[in-house]
Coordinates of N, CA and C in Angstrom, one line a residue:
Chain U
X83 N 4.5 -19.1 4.9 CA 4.2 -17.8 4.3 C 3.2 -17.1 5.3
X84 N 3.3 -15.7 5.2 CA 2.2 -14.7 5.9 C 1.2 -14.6 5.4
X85 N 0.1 -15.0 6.6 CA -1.7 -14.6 6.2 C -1.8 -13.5 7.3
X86 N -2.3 -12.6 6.7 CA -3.0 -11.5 7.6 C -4.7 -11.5 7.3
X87 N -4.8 -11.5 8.8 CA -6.5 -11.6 8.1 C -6.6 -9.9 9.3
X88 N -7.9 -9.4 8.4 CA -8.4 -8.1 8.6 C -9.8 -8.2 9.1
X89 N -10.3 -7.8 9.9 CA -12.3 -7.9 10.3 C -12.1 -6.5 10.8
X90 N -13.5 -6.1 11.0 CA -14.2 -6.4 9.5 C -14.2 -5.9 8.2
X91 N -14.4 -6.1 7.4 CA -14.1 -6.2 5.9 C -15.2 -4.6 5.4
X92 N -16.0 -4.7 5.9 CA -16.8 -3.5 5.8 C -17.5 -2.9 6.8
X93 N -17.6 -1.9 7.1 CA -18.2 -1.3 8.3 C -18.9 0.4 8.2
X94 N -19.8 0.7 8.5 CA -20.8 1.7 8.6 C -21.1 2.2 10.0
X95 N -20.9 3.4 9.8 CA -21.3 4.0 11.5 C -21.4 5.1 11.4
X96 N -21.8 5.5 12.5 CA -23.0 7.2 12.3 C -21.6 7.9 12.8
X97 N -21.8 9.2 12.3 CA -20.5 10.3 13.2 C -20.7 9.9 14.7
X98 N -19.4 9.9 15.4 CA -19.7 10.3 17.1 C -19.3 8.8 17.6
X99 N -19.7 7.6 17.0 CA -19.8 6.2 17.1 C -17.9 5.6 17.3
X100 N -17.8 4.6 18.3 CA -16.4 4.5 18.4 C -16.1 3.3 17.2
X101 N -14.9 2.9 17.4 CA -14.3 2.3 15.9 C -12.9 1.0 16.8
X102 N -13.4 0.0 16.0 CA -12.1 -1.1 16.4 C -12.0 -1.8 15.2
X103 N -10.9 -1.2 14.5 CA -10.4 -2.6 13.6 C -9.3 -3.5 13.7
X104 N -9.4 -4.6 13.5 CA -8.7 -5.7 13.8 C -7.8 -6.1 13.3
X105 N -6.6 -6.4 13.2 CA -5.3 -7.0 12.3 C -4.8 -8.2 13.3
X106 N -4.9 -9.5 12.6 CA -4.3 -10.3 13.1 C -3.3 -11.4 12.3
X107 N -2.0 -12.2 12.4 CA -1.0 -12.2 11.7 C -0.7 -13.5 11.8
X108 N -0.7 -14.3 11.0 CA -0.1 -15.9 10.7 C 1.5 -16.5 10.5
X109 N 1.9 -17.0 10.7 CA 2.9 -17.4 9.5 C 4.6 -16.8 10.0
X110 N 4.5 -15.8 11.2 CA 5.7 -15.0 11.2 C 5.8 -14.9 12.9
X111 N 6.7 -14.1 13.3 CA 7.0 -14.2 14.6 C 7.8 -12.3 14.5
X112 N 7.3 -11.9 16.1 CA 7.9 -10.4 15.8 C 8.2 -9.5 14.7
X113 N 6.9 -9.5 14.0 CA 6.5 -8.4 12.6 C 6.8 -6.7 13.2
X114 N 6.9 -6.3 12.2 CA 6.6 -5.0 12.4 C 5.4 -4.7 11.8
X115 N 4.4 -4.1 12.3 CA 2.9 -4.0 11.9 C 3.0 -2.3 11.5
X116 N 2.0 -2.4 10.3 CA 1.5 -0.9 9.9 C -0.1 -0.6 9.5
X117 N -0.1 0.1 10.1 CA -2.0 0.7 9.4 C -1.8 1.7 8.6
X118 N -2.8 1.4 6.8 CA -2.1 2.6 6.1 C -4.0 2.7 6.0
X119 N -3.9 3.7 5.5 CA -5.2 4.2 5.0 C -5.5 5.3 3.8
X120 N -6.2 4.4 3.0 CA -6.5 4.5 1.1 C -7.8 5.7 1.5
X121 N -7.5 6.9 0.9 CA -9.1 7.4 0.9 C -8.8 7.7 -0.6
X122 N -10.5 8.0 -1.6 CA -10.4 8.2 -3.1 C -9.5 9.3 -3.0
X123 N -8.8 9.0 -4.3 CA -8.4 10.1 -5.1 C -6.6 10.0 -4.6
X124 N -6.3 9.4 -3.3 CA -5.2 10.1 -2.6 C -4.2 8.4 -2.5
X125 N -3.5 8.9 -2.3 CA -2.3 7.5 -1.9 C -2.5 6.8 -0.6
X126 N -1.7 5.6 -0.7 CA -1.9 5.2 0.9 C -1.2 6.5 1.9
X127 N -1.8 6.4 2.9 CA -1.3 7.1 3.9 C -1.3 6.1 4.9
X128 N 0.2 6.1 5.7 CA 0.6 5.6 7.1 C 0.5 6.4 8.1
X129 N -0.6 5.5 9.3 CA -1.0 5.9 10.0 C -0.2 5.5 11.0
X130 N 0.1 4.5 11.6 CA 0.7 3.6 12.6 C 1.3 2.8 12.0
X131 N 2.8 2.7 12.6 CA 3.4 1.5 12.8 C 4.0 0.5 14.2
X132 N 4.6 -0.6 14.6 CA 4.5 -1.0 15.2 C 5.4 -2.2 15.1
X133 N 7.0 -1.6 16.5 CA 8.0 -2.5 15.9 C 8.1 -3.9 16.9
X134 N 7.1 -4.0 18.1 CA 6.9 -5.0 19.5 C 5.5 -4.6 19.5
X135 N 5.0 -5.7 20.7 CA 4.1 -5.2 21.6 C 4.3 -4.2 22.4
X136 N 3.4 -3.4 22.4 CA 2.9 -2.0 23.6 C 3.9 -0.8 22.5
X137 N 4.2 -0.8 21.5 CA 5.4 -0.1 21.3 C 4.6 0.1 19.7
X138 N 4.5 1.3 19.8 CA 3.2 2.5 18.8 C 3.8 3.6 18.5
X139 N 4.1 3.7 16.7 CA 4.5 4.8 16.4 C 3.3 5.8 15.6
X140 N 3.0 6.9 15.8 CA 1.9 7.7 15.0 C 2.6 8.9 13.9
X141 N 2.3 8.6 13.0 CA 2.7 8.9 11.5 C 1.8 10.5 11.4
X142 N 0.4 10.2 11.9 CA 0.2 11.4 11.3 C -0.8 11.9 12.4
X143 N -0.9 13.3 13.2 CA -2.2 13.3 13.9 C -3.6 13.2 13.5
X144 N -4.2 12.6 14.3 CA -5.7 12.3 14.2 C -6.7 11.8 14.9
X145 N -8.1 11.5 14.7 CA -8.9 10.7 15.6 C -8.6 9.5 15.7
X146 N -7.5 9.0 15.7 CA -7.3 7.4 15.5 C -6.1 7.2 16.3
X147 N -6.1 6.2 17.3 CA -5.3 5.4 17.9 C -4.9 3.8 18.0
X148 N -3.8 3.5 17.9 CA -3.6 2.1 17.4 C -3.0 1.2 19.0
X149 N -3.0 0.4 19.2 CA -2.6 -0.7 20.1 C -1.9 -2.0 19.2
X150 N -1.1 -2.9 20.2 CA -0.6 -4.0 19.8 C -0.6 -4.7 21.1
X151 N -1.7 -5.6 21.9 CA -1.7 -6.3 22.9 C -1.3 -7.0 22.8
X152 N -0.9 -7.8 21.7 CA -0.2 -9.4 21.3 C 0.5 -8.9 20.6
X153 N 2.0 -9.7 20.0 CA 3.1 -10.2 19.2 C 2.3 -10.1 17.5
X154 N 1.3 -10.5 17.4 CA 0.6 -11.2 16.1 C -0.6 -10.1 16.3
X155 N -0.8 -9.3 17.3 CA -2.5 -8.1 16.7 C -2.2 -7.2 16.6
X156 N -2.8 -6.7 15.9 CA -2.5 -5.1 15.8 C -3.8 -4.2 15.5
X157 N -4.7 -3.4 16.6 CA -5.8 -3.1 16.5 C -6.3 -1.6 16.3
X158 N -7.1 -1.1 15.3 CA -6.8 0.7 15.2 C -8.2 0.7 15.8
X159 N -8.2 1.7 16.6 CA -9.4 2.3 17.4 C -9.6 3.9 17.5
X160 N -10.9 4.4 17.3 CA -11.3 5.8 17.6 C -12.2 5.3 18.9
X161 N -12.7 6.6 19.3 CA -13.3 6.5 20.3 C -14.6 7.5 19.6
X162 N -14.3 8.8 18.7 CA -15.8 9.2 18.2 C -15.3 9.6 16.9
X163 N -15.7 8.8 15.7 CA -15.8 9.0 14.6 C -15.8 10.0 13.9
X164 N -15.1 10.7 13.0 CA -15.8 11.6 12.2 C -15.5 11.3 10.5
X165 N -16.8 12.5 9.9 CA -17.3 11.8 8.5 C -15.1 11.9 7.5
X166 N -14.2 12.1 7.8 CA -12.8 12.4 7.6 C -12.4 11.0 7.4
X167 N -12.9 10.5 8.4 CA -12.1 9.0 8.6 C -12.9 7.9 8.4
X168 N -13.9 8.2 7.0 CA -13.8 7.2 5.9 C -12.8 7.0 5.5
X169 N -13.3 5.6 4.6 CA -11.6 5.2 3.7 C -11.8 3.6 3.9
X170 N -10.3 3.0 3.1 CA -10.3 2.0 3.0 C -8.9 1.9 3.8
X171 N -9.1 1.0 4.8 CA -8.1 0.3 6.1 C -7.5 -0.7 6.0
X172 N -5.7 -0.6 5.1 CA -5.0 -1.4 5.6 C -4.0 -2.1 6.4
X173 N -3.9 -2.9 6.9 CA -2.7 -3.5 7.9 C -1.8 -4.5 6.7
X174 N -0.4 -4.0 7.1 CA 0.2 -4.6 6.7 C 1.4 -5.1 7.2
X175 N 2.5 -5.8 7.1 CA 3.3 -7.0 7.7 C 4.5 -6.6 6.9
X176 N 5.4 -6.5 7.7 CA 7.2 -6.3 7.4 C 8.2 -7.2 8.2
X177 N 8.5 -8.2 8.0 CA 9.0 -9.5 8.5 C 10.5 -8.6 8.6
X178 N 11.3 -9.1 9.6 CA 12.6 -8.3 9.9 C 13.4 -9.0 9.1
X179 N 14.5 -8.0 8.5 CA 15.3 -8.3 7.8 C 14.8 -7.9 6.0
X180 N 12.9 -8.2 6.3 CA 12.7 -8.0 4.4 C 12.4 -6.9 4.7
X181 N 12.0 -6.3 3.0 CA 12.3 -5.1 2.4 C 10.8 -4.6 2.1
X182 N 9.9 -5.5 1.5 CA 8.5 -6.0 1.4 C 7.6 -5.9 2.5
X183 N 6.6 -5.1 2.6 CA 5.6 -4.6 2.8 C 4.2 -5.9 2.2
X184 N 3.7 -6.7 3.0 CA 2.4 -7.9 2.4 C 1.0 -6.9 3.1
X185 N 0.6 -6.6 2.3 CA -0.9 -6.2 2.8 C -1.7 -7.4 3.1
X186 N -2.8 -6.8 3.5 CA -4.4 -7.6 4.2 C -5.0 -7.4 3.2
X187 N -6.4 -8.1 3.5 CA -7.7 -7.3 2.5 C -8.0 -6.5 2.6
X188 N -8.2 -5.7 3.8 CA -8.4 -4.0 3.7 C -9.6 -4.2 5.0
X189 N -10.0 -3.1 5.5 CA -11.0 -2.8 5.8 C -12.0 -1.5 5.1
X190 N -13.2 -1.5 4.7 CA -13.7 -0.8 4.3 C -14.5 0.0 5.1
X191 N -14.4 1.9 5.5 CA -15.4 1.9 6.6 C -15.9 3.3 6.1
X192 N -17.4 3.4 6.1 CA -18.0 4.3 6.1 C -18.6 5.0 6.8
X193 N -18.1 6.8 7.1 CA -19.0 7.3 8.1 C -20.3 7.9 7.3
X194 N -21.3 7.8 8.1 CA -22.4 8.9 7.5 C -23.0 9.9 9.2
Chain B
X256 N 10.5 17.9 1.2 CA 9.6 17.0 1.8 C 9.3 15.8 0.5
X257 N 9.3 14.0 1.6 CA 9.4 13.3 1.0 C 7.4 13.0 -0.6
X258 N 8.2 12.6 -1.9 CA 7.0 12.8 -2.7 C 6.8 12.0 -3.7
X259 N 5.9 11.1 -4.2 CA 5.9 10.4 -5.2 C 4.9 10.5 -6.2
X260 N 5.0 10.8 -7.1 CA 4.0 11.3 -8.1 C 3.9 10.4 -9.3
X261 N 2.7 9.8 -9.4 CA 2.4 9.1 -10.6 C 1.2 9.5 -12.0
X262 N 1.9 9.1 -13.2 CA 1.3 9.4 -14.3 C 1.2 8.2 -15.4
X263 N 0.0 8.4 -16.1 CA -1.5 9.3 -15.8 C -2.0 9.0 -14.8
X264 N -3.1 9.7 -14.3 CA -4.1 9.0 -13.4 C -4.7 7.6 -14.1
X265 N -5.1 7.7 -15.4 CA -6.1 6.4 -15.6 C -5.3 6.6 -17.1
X266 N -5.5 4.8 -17.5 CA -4.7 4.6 -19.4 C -6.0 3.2 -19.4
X267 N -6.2 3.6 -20.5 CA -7.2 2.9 -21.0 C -6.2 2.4 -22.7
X268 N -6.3 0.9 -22.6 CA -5.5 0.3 -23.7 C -6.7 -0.7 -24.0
X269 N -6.4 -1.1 -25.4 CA -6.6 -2.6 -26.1 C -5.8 -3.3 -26.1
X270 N -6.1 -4.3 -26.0 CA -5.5 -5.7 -25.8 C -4.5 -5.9 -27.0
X271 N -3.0 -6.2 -25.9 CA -2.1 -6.4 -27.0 C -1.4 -4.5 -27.2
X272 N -2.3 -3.6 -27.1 CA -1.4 -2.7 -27.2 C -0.4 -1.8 -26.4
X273 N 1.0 -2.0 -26.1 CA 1.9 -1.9 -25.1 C 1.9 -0.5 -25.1
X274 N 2.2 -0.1 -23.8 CA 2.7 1.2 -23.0 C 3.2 0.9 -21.9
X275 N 3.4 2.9 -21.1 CA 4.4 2.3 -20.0 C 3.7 3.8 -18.6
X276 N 3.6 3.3 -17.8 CA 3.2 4.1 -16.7 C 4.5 4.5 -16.0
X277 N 4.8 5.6 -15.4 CA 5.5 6.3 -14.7 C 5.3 7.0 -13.7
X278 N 6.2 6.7 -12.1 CA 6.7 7.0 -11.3 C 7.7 7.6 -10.9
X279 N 7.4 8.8 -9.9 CA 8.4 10.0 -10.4 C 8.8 10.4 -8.5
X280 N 10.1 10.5 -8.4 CA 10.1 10.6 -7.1 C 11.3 11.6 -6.8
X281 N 11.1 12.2 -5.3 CA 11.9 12.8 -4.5 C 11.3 12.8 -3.1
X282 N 12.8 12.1 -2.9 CA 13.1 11.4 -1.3 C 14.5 11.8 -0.8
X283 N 14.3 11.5 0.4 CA 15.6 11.9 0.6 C 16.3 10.7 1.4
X284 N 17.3 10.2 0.4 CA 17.5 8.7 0.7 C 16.9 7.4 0.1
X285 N 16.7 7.3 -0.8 CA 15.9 6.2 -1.1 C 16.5 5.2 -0.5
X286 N 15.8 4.1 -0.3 CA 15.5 2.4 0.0 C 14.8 1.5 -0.9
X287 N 14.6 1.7 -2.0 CA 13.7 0.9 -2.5 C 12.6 1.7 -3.2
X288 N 12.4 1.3 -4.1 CA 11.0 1.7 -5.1 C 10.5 0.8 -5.4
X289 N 9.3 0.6 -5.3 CA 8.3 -0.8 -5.3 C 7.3 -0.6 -5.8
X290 N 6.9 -1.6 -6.9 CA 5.5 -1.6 -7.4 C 4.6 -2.4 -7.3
X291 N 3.1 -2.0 -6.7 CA 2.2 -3.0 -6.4 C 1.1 -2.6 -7.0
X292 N 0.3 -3.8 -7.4 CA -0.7 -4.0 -7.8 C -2.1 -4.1 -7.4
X293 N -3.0 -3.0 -7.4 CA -4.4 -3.3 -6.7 C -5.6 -4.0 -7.1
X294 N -6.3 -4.8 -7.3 CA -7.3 -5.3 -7.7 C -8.8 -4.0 -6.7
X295 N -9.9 -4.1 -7.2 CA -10.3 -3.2 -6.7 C -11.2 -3.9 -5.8
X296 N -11.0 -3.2 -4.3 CA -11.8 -3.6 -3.0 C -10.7 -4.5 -2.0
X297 N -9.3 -4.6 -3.0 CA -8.3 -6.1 -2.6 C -7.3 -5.0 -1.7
X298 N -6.4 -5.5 -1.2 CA -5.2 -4.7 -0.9 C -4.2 -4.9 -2.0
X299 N -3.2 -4.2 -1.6 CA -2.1 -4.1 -2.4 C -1.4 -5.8 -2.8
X300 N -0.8 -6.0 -3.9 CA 0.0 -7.3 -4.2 C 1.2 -6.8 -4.8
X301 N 2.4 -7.3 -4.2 CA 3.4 -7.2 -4.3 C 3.9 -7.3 -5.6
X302 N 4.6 -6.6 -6.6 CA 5.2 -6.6 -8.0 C 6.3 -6.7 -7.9
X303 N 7.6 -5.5 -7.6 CA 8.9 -5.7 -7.9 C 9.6 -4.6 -6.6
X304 N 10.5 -4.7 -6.6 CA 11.6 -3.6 -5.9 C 12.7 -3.4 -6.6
X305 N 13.1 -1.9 -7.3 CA 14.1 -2.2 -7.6 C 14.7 -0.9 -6.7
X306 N 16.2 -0.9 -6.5 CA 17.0 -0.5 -5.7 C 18.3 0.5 -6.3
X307 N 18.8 -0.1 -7.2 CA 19.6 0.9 -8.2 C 19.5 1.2 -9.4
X308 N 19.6 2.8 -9.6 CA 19.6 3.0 -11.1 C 20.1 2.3 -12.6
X309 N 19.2 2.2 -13.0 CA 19.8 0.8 -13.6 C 19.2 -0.3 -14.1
X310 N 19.0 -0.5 -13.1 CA 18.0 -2.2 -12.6 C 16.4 -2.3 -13.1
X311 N 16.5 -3.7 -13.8 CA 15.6 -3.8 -14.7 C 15.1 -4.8 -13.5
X312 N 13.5 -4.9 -14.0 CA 12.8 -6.6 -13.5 C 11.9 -6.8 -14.0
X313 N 11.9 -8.0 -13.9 CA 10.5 -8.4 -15.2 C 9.7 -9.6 -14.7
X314 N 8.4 -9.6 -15.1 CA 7.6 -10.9 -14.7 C 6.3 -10.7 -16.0
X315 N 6.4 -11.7 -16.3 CA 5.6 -11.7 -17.7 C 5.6 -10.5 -18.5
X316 N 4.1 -10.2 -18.6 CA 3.7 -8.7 -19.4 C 4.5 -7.7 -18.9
X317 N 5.1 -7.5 -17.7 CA 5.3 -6.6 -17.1 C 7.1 -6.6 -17.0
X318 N 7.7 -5.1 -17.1 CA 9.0 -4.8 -16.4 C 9.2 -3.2 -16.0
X319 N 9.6 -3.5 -14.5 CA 10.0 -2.1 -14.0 C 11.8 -1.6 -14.6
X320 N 11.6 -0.6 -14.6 CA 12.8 0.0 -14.6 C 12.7 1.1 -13.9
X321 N 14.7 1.6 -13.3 CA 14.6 2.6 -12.2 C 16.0 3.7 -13.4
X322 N 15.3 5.0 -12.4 CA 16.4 6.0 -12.8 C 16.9 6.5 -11.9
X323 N 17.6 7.7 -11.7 CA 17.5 8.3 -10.5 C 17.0 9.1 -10.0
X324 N 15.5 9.8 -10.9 CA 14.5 10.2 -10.1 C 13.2 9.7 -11.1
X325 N 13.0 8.5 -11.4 CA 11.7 8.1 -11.7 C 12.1 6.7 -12.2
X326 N 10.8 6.1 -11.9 CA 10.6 4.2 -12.7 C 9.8 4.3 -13.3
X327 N 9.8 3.4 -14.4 CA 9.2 3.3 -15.2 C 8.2 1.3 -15.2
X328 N 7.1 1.6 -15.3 CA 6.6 0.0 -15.4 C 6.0 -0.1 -17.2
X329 N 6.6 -0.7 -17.8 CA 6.2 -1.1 -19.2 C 5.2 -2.2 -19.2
X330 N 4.2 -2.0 -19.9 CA 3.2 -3.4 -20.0 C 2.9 -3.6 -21.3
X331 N 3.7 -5.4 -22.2 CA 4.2 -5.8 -23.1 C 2.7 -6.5 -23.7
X332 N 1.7 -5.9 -24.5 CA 0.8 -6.8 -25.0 C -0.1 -7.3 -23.7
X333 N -0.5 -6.2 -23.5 CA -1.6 -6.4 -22.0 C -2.6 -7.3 -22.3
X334 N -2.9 -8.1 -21.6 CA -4.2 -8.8 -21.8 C -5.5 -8.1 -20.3
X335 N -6.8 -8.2 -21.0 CA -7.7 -8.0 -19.5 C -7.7 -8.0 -18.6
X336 N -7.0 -9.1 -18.2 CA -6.5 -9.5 -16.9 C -5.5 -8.6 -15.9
X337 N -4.7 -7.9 -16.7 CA -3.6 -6.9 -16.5 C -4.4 -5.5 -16.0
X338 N -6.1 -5.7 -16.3 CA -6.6 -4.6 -15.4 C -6.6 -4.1 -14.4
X339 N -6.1 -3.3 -13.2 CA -6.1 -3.0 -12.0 C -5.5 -1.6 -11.7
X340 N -5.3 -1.2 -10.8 CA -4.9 -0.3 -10.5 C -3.4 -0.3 -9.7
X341 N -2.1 0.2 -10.6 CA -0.9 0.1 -10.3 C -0.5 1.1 -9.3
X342 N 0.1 1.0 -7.9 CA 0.8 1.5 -7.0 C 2.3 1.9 -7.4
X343 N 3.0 2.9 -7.0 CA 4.3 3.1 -6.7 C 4.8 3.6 -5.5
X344 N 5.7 3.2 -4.7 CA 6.2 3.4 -3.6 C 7.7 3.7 -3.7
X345 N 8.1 4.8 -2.5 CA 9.5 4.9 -2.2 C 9.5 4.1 -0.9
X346 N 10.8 3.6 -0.4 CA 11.0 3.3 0.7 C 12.0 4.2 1.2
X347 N 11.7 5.2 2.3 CA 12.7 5.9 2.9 C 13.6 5.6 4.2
X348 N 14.9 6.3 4.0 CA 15.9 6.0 4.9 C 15.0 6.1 6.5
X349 N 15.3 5.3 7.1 CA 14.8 5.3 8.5 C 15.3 3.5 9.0
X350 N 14.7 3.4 10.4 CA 14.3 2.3 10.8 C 13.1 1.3 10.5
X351 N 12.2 1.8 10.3 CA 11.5 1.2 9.9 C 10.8 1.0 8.1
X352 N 10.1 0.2 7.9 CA 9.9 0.0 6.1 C 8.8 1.2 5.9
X353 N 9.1 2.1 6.1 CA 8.1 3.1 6.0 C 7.8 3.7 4.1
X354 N 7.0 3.3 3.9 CA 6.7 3.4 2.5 C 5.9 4.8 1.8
X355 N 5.8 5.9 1.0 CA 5.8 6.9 0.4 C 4.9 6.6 -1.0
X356 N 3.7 6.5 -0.9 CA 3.2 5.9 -2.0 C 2.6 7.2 -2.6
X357 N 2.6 6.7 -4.6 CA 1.9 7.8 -5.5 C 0.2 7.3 -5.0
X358 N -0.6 7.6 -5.7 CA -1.6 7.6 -6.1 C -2.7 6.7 -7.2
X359 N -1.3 6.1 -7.5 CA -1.4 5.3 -8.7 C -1.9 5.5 -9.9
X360 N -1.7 4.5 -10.8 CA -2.8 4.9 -12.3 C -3.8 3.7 -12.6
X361 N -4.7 3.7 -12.5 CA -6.1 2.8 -12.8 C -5.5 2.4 -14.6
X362 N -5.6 1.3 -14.7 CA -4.9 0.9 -15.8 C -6.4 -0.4 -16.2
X363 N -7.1 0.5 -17.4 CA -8.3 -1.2 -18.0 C -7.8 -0.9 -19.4
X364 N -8.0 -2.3 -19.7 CA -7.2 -3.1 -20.8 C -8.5 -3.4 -21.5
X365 N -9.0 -3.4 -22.5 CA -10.1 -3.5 -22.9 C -9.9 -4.9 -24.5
X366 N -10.8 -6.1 -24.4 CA -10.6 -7.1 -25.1 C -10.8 -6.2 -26.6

């Protein structure tokens, strides 16, 4: 079965401050990776997906850019923060052929 | 433009007393309607998919049903535990599992 594990789990950073969060993938071989992102009040939103390595689709524009260096990571990065892109961060896993969407624990991140 | 809209925002029940939350959608193409379950601070946990109008599913307390423009999730004599916050998702026509989610309804079940 798929473990996704997420770091870090919570994070705090001033506006302007750059951003790496981490998704990495157990259990599976050639995922399709996605980063969705939960803010209050609103539905997930899909930010990136990802059907290989080096190979990055962007869902919505924004301060946020994703990578896949490895088969199994999948990493979302800003370069300068803003207070927008709070929210709760997660990566999730679509094994080829299923239908099913397995989330992470999330990443939690706060700008101030 | 693709839309999934869920109702109520928040149902506050006693224990044992059944209702049903609703999922209301327009897509173009459906793939799948899925319901997942949030615990709060957790990520999503997978519930059901159902695929044609019609189609029932069931796992304990719980059964989705689909129409052709909304699902319905029934919860049979909720217990506390059934507290969390319920997701609904479309899956739309494309290449990839690209998912359309409501908002969900915060659902506490009170002993």
């Amino acid at each position: 079965s798929q473990t996704i594990h997420q770091w870090p789990a919570t994070l705090v950073q001033p506006v302007g401050s750059p951003l790496s969060l981490e998704c990495t993938v157990e259990g599976t071989s050639n995922p399709n990776l996605y980063w969705y992102r939960q803010a209050a009040g609103r539905g997930l939103q899909l930010l990136f997906y990802s059907v290989g390595i080096g190979q990055i689709s962007s869902e919505v524009p924004q301060n946020l850019s994703a990578s896949r260096p490895q088969d199994r990571q999948f990493i979302l990065s800003s370069k300068k923060l803003l207070l927008s892109d709070s929210g709760f961060y997660l990566c999730a896993v679509g094994s080829s052929g299923a239908n099913v969407l397995t989330f992470g624990a999330g990443s939690r991140l706060t700008v101030l | 433009e693709d839309q999934v809209t869920q109702s109520p925002e928040a149902l506050r029940l006693q224990e044992g007393e059944s209702s049903s939350l609703n999922c209301s959608y327009t897509v173009s193409g459906l793939r799948g309607l899925f319901w997942y379950r949030q615990d709060p601070g957790k990520g999503p946990e997978f519930l059901f998919t159902l695929y044609s109008a019609g189609e029932e599913k069931e796992k304990e307390r719980l059964k989705a049903t689909l129409t052709k423009k909304e699902s319905f999730l029934h919860i049979t004599a909720p217990k506390p535990e059934d507290s969390a916050t319920y997701l609904c998702a479309a899956r739309v026509a494309g290449a990839t599992n690209k998912l359309i989610f409501g908002t969900g309804t915060l659902l506490a079940v009170q002993p």
